[in-house]
Tab-separated table of C-alpha atoms in Angstrom:
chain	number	residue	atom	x	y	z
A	103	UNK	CA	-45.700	-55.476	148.870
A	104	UNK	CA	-44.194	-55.821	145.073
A	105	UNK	CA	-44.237	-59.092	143.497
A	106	UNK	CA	-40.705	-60.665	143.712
A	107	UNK	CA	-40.632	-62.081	140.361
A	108	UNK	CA	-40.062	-58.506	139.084
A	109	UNK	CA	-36.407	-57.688	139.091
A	110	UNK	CA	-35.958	-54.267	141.234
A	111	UNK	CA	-34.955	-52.615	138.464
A	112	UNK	CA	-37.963	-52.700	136.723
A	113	UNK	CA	-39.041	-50.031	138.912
A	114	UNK	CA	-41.458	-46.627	137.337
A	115	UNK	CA	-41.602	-43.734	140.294
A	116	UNK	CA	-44.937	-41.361	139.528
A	117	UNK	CA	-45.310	-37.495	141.097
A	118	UNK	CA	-48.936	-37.703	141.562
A	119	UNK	CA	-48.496	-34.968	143.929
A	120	UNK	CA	-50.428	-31.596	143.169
A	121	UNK	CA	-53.086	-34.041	141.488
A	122	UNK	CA	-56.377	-31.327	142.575
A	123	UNK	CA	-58.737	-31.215	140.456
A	124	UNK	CA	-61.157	-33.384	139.321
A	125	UNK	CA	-59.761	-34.217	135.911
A	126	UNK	CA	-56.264	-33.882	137.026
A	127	UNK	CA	-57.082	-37.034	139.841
A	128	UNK	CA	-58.601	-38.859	137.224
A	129	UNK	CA	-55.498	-38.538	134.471
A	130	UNK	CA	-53.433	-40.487	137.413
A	131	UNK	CA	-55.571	-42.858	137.429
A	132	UNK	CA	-55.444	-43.729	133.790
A	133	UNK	CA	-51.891	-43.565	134.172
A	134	UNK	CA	-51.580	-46.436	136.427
A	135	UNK	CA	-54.318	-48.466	134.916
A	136	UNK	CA	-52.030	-47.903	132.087
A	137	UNK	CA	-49.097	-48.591	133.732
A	138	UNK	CA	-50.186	-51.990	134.972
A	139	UNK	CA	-52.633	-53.483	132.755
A	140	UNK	CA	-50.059	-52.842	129.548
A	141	UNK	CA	-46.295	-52.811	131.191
A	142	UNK	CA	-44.669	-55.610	133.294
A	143	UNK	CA	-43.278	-52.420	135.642
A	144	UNK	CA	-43.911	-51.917	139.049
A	145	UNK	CA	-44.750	-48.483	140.315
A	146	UNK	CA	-43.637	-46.130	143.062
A	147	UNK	CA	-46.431	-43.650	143.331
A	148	UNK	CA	-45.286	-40.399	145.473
A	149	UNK	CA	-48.812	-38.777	146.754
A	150	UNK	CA	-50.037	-35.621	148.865
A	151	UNK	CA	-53.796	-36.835	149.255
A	152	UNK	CA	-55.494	-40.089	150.677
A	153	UNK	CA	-57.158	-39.503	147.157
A	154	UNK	CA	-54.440	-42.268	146.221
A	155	UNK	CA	-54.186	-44.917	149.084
A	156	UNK	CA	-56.712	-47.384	147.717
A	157	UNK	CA	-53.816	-48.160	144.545
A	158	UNK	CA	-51.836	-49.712	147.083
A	159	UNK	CA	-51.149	-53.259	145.797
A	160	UNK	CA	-48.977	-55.869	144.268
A	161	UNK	CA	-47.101	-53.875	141.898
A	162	UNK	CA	-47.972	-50.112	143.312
A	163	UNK	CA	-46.388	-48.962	146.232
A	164	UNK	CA	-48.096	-45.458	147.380
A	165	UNK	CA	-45.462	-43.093	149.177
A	166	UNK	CA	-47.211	-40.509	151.411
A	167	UNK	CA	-45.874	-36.911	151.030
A	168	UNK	CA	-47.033	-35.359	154.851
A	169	UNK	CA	-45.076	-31.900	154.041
A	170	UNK	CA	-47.278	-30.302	151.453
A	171	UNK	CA	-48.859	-27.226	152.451
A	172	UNK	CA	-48.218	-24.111	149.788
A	173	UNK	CA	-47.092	-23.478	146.823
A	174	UNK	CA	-43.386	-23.373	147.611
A	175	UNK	CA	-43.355	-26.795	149.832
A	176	UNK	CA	-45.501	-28.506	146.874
A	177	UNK	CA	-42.363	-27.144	143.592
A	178	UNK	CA	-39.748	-28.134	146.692
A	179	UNK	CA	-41.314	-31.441	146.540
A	180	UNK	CA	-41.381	-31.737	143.003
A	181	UNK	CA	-37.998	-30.301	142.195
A	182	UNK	CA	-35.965	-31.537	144.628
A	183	UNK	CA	-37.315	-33.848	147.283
A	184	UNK	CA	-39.383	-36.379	145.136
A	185	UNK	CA	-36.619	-36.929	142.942
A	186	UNK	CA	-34.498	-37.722	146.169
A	187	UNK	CA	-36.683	-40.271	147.109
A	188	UNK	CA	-37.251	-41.813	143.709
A	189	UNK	CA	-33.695	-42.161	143.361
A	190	UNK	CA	-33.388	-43.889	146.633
A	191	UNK	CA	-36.092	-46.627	146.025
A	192	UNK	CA	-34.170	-47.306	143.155
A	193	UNK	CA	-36.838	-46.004	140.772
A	194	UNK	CA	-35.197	-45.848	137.010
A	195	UNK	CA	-37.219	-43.199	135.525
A	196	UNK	CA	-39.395	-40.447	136.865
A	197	UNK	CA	-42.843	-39.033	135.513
A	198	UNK	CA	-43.447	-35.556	136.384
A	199	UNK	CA	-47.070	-35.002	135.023
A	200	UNK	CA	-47.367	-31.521	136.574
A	201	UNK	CA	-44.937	-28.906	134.620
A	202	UNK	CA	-42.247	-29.141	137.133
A	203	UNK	CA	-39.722	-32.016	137.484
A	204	UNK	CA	-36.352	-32.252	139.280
A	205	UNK	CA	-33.972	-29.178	138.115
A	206	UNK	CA	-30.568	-31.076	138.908
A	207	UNK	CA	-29.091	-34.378	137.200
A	208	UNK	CA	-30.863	-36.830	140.046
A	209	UNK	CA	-32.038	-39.645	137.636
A	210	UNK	CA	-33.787	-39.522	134.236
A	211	UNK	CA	-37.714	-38.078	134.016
A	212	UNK	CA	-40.041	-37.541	131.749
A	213	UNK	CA	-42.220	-34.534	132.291
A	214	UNK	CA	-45.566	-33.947	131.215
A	215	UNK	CA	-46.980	-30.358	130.641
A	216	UNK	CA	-50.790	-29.999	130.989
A	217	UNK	CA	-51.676	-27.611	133.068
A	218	UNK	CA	-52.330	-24.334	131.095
A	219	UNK	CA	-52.966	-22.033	134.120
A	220	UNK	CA	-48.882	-22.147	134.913
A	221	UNK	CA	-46.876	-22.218	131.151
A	222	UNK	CA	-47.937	-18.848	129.149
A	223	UNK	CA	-47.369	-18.441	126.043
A	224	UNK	CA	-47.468	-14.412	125.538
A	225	UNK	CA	-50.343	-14.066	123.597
A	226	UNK	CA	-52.016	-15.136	126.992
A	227	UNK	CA	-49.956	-12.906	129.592
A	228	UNK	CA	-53.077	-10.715	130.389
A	229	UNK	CA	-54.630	-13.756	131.168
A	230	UNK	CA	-52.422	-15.254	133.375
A	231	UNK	CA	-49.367	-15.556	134.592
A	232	UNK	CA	-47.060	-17.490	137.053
A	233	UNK	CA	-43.586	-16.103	136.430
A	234	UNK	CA	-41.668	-18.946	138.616
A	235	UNK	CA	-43.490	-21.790	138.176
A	236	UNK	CA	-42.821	-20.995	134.145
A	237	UNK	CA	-39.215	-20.366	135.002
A	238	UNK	CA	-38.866	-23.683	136.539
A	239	UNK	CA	-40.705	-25.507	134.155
A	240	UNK	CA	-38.382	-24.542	131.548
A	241	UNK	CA	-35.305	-25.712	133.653
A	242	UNK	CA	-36.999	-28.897	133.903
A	243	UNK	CA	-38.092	-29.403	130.241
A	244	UNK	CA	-34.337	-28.542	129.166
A	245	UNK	CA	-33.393	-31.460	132.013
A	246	UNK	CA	-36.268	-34.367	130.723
A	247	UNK	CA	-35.595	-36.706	128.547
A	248	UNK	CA	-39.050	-36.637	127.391
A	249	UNK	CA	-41.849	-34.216	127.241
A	250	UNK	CA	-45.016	-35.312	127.274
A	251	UNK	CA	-48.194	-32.879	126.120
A	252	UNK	CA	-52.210	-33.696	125.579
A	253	UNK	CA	-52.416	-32.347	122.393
A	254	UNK	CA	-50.704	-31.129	119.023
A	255	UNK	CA	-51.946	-27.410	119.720
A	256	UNK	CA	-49.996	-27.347	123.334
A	257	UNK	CA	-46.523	-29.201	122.052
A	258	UNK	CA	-46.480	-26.608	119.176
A	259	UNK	CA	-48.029	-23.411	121.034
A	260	UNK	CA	-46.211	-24.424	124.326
A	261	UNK	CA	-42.986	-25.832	123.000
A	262	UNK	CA	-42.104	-23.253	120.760
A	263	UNK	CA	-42.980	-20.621	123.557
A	264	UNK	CA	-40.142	-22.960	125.749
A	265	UNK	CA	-37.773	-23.355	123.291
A	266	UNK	CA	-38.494	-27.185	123.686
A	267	UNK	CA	-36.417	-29.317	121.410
A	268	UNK	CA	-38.725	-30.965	118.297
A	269	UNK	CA	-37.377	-34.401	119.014
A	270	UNK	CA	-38.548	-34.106	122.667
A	271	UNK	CA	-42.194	-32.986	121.906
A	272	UNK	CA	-44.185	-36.093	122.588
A	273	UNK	CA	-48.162	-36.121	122.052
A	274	UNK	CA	-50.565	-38.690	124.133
A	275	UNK	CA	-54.031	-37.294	124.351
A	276	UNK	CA	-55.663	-37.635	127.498
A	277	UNK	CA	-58.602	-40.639	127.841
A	278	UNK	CA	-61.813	-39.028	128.793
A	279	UNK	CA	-64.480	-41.824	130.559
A	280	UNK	CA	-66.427	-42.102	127.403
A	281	UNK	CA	-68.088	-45.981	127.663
A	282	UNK	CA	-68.949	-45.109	131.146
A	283	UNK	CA	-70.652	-41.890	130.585
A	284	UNK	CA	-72.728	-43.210	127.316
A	285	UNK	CA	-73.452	-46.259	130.244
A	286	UNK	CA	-74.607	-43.653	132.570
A	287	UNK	CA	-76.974	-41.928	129.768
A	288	UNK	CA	-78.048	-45.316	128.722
A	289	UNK	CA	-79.606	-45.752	132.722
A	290	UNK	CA	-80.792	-42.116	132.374
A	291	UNK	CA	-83.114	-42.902	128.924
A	292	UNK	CA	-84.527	-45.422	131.358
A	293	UNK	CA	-84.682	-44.001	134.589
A	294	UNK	CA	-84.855	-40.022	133.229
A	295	UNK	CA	-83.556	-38.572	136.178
A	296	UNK	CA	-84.519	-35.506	138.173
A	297	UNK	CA	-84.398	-32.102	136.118
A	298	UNK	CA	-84.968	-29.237	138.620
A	299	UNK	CA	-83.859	-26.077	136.234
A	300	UNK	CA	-86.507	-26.295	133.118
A	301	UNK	CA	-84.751	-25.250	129.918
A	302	UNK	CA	-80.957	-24.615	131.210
A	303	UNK	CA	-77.519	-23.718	129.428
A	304	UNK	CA	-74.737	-25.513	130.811
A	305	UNK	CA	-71.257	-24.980	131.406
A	306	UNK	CA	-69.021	-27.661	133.205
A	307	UNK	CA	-65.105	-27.234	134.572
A	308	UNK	CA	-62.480	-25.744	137.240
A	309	UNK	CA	-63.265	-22.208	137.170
A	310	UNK	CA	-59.834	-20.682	136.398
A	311	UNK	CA	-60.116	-16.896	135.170
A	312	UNK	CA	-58.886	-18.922	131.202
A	313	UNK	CA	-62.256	-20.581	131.456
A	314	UNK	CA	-63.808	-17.187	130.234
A	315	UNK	CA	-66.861	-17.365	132.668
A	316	UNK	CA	-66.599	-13.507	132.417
A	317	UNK	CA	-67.702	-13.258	129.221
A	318	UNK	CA	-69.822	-16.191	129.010
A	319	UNK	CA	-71.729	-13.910	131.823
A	320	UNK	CA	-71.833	-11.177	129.617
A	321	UNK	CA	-73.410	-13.185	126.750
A	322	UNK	CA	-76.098	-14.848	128.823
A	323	UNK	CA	-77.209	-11.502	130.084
A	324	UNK	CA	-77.610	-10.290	126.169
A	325	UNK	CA	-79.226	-13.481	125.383
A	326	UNK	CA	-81.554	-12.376	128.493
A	327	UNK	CA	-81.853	-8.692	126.711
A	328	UNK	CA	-82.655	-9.735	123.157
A	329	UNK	CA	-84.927	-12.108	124.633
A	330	UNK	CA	-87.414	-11.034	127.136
A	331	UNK	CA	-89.239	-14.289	126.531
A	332	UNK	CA	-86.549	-16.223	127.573
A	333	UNK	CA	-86.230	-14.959	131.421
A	334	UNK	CA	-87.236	-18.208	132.410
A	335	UNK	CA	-84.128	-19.902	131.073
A	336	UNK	CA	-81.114	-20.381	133.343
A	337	UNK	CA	-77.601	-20.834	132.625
A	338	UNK	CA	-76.035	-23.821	135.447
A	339	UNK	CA	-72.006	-23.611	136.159
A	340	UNK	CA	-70.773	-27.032	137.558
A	341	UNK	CA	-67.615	-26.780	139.235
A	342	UNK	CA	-65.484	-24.876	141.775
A	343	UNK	CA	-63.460	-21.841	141.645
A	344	UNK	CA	-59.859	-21.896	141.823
A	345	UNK	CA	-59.455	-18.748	143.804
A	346	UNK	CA	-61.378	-16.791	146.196
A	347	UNK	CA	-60.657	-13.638	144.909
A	348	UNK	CA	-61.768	-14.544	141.296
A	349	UNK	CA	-65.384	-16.069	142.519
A	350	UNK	CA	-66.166	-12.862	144.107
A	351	UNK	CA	-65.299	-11.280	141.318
A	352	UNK	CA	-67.660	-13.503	138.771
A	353	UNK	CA	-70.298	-13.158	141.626
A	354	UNK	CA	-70.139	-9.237	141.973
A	355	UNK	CA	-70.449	-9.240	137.439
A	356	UNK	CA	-73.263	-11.554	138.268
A	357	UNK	CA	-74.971	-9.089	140.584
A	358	UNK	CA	-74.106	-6.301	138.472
A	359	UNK	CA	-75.614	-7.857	135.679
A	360	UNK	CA	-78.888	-8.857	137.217
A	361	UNK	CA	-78.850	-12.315	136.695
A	362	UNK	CA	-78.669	-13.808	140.247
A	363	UNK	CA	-81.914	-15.080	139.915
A	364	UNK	CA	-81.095	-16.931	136.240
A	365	UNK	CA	-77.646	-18.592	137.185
A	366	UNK	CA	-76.809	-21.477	139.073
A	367	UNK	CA	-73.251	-22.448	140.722
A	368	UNK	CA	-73.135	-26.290	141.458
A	369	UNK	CA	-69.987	-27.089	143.302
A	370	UNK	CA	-68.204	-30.947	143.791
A	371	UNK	CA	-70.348	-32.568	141.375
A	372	UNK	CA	-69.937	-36.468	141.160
A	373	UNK	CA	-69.897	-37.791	137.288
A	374	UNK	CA	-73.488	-39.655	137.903
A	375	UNK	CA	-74.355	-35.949	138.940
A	376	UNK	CA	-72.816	-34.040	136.061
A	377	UNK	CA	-73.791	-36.636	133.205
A	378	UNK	CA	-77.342	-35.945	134.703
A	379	UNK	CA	-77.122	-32.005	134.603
A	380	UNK	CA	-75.725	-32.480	130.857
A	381	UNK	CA	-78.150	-35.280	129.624
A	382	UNK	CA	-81.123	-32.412	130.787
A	383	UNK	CA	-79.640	-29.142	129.591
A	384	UNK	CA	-80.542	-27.451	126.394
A	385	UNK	CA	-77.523	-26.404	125.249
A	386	UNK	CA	-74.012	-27.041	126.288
A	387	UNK	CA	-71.250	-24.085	126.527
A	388	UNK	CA	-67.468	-23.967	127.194
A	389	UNK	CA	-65.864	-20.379	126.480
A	390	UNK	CA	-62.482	-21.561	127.606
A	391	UNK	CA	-59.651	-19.201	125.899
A	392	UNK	CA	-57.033	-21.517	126.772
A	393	UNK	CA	-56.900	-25.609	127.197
A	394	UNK	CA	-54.025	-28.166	126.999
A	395	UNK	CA	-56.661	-30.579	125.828
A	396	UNK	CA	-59.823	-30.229	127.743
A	397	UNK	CA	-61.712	-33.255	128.568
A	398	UNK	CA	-64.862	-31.211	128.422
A	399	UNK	CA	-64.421	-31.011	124.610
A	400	UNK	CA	-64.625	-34.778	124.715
A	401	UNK	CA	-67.195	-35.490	127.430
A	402	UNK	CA	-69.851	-32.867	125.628
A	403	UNK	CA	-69.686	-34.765	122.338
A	404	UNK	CA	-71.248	-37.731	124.272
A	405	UNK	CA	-74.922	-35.894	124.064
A	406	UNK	CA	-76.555	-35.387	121.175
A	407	UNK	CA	-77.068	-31.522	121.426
A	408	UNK	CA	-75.616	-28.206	120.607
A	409	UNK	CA	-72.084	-27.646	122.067
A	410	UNK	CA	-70.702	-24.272	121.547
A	411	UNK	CA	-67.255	-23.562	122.573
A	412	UNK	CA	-64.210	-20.275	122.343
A	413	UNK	CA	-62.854	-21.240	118.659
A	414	UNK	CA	-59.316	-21.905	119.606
A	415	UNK	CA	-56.535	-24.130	117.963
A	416	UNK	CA	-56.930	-26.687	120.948
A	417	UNK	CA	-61.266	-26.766	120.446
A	418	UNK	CA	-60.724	-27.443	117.145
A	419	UNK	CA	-58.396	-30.057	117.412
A	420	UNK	CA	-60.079	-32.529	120.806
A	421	UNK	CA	-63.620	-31.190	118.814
A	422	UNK	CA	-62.297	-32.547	115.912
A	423	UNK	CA	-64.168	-29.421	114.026
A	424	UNK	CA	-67.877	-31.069	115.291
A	425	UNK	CA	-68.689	-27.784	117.097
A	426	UNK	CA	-70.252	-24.813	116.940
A	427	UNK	CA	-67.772	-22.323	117.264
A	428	UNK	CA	-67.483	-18.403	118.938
A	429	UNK	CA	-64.650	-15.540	119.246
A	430	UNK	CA	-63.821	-16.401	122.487
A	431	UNK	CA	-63.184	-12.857	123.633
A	432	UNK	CA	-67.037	-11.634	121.980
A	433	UNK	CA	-69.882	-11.931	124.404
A	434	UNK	CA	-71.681	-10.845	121.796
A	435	UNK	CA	-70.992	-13.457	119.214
A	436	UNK	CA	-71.565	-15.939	122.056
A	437	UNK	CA	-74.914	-14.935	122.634
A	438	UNK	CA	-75.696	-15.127	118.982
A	439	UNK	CA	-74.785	-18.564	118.862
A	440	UNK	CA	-76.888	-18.939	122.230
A	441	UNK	CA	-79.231	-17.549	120.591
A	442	UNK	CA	-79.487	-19.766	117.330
A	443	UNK	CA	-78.784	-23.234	119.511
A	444	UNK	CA	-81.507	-22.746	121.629
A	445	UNK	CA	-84.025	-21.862	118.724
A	446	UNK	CA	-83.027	-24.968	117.082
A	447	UNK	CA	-86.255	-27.208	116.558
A	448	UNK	CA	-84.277	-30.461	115.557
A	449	UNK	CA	-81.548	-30.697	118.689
A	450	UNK	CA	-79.940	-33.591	117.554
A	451	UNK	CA	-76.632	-33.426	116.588
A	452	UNK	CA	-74.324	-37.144	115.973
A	453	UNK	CA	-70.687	-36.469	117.184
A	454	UNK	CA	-68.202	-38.351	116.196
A	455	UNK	CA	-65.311	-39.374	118.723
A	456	UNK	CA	-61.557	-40.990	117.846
A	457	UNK	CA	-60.776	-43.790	119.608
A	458	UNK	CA	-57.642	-41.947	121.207
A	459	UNK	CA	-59.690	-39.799	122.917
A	460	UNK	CA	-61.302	-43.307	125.290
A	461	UNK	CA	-59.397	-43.436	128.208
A	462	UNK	CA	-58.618	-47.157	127.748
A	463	UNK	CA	-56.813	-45.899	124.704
A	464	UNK	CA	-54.939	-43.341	126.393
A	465	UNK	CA	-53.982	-45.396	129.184
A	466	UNK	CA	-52.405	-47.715	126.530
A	467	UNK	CA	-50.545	-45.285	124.465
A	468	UNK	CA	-49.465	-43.360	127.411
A	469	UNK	CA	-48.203	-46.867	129.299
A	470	UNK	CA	-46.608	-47.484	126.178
A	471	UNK	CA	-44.907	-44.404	125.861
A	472	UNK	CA	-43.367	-44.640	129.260
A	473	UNK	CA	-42.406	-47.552	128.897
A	474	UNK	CA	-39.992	-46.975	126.008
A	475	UNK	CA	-39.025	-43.909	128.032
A	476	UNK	CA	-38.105	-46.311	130.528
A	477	UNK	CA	-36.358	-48.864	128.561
A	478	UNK	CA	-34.219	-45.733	126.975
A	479	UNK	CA	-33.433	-44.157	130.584
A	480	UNK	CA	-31.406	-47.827	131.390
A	481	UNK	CA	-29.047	-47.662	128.501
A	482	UNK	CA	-28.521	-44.366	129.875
């Protein structure tokens, strides 16, 4: 039930819809922390998953979307039939976090563009590619009255690739969980947890053929090569694949390579779980070609040890240049730098991390953005 003493205009609709992964459920939550520790607004929050019913409450109202099943029912929903509904709770603005928002005049939106698996730029068509969804996107941007991106890399890479106006580029950076993850290492120092892999590289995300795995693979079985000593040493993947088609494809380079025995694929790891598999691993590794942002760019720099990632505009940028960088398309130059971090006698490495990368930050400037989104859409 909404609190009366809010005038029903004061009313924020939110797509949470197509919210799947991990990272992508936890951004909506820092939106509507946002949202209503830092804005007076009440929220109608349109959801696909039960993932969402618990932010039922005062000023959230959580909108069940039963018809959801494929790809084409899902962009329906956020095209056309969200933006129905919005309009007829009275909703003032709409926030499309997802790439897609309403293609007709319905009511104002602003529409965030994260996810890099769906807007190409063409440097990255081999990649991937997703011809409609990119199509529609651009529709959309050319219809918001706001785009919203995660980072300066993906407003200018991503924008220019959409012909996005300047003035409409907008960049919040997402809020990874940093005080609670340096909490959860603080209980490990104590406690010192379980570690059942010995000396271990790790690599942590949704496996997405731009996460590189492929040639992260490659280099790990070189690093195996060059070092017969180092048979021992495994290389652990937390996270699940995107596609069926693409794990048996990493698994079948895995058996080709010989190194079924060496890797290890830990699927639907909770944070106490992953902050453990981190705090224990020797060196940490993301080869991603192609991030928005990347919260693992943030999250890594929590742990005192080497963190090599792909050197791309994005890595530098979240890294803020604290990394150890490697041609992302170069097995070879990976395993170099494998090589070199894991020979390392003194470990230790002191990241620094901006305060906009905390998620209470990023709730805050996100809420706040919004909010004068919102306030603009009613003198519309």
């Amino acid at each position: 039930m909404f609190n009366d003493k809010i005038q029903k205009g004061d009313l924020i609709a939110v797509d949470s819809t197509r919210s799947v992964t991990h990272g992508a459920k936890r951004f909506m939550r820092n939106v509507l922390h946002g949202l209503v520790a830092h804005t007076d607004l009440r929220i109608v929050l349109f959801s696909d998953s039960k993932d969402f019913d618990s932010y039922a409450s005062e000023r959230i109202q959580v909108v069940r979307i039963k018809i959801n099943y494929g790809y084409v029912i899902r962009t329906l929903n956020a095209i056309f039939f969200i933006p129905i509904r919005a309009r007829w709770h009275r909703a003032s603005l709409l926030y499309s976090p997802w790439d897609i928002g309403p293609i007709i005049n319905i009511l104002p939106f602003v529409l965030g563009i994260h996810n890099p698996n769906s807007v190409t730029p063409r440097k990255n068509r081999g990649i991937k590619a997703n011809l409609i969804h990119e199509f529609l996107s651009k529709i959309s941007a050319n219809r918001a009255i706001a785009i919203e991106f995660p980072s300066n890399s993906a407003a200018k890479e991503i924008g220019d690739h959409m012909n996005i106006k300047q003035e409409k580029r907008n960049v919040i950076y997402h809020g990874a969980e940093v005080s609670r993850w340096k909490n959860r290492i603080d209980k490990l120092k104590l406690s010192g947890g379980d570690n059942n892999f010995g000396e271990y590289f790790i690599f942590w995300s949704w496996f997405f053929p731009t996460k590189n795995i492929t040639v992260l693979m490659k280099a790990f079985s070189q690093f195996i090569s060059m070092h017969q000593s180092s048979k021992k040493i495994k290389l652990v993947c937390v996270g699940n694949f995107a596609y069926r088609g693409y794990k048996r494809k990493v698994l079948s380079l895995i058996k080709t390579l010989k190194l079924s025995n060496n890797i290890v694929f830990i699927e639907n790891a909770d944070d106490d779980e992953l902050v453990r598999l981190i705090y224990h691993a020797k060196v940490m590794v993301i080869p991603a070609l192609y991030e928005t942002f990347g919260f693992m760019y943030v999250e890594g720099r929590i742990f005192p040890k080497p963190f090599i990632v792909a050197d791309t505009e994005v890595a530098r940028e979240i890294t803020e240049g604290q990394c150890i960088y490697f041609k992302g398309q170069s097995p070879k130059d990976l395993a170099v730098k494998m090589t070199a971090a894991i020979a390392r006698k003194d470990s230790t490495h002191n990241y620094r991390i901006a305060d906009a990368f905390y998620e209470e930050y990023a709730a805050r400037d996100l809420a706040s953005f919004l909010k004068r989104c919102f306030d603009n859409a009613t003198l519309l």
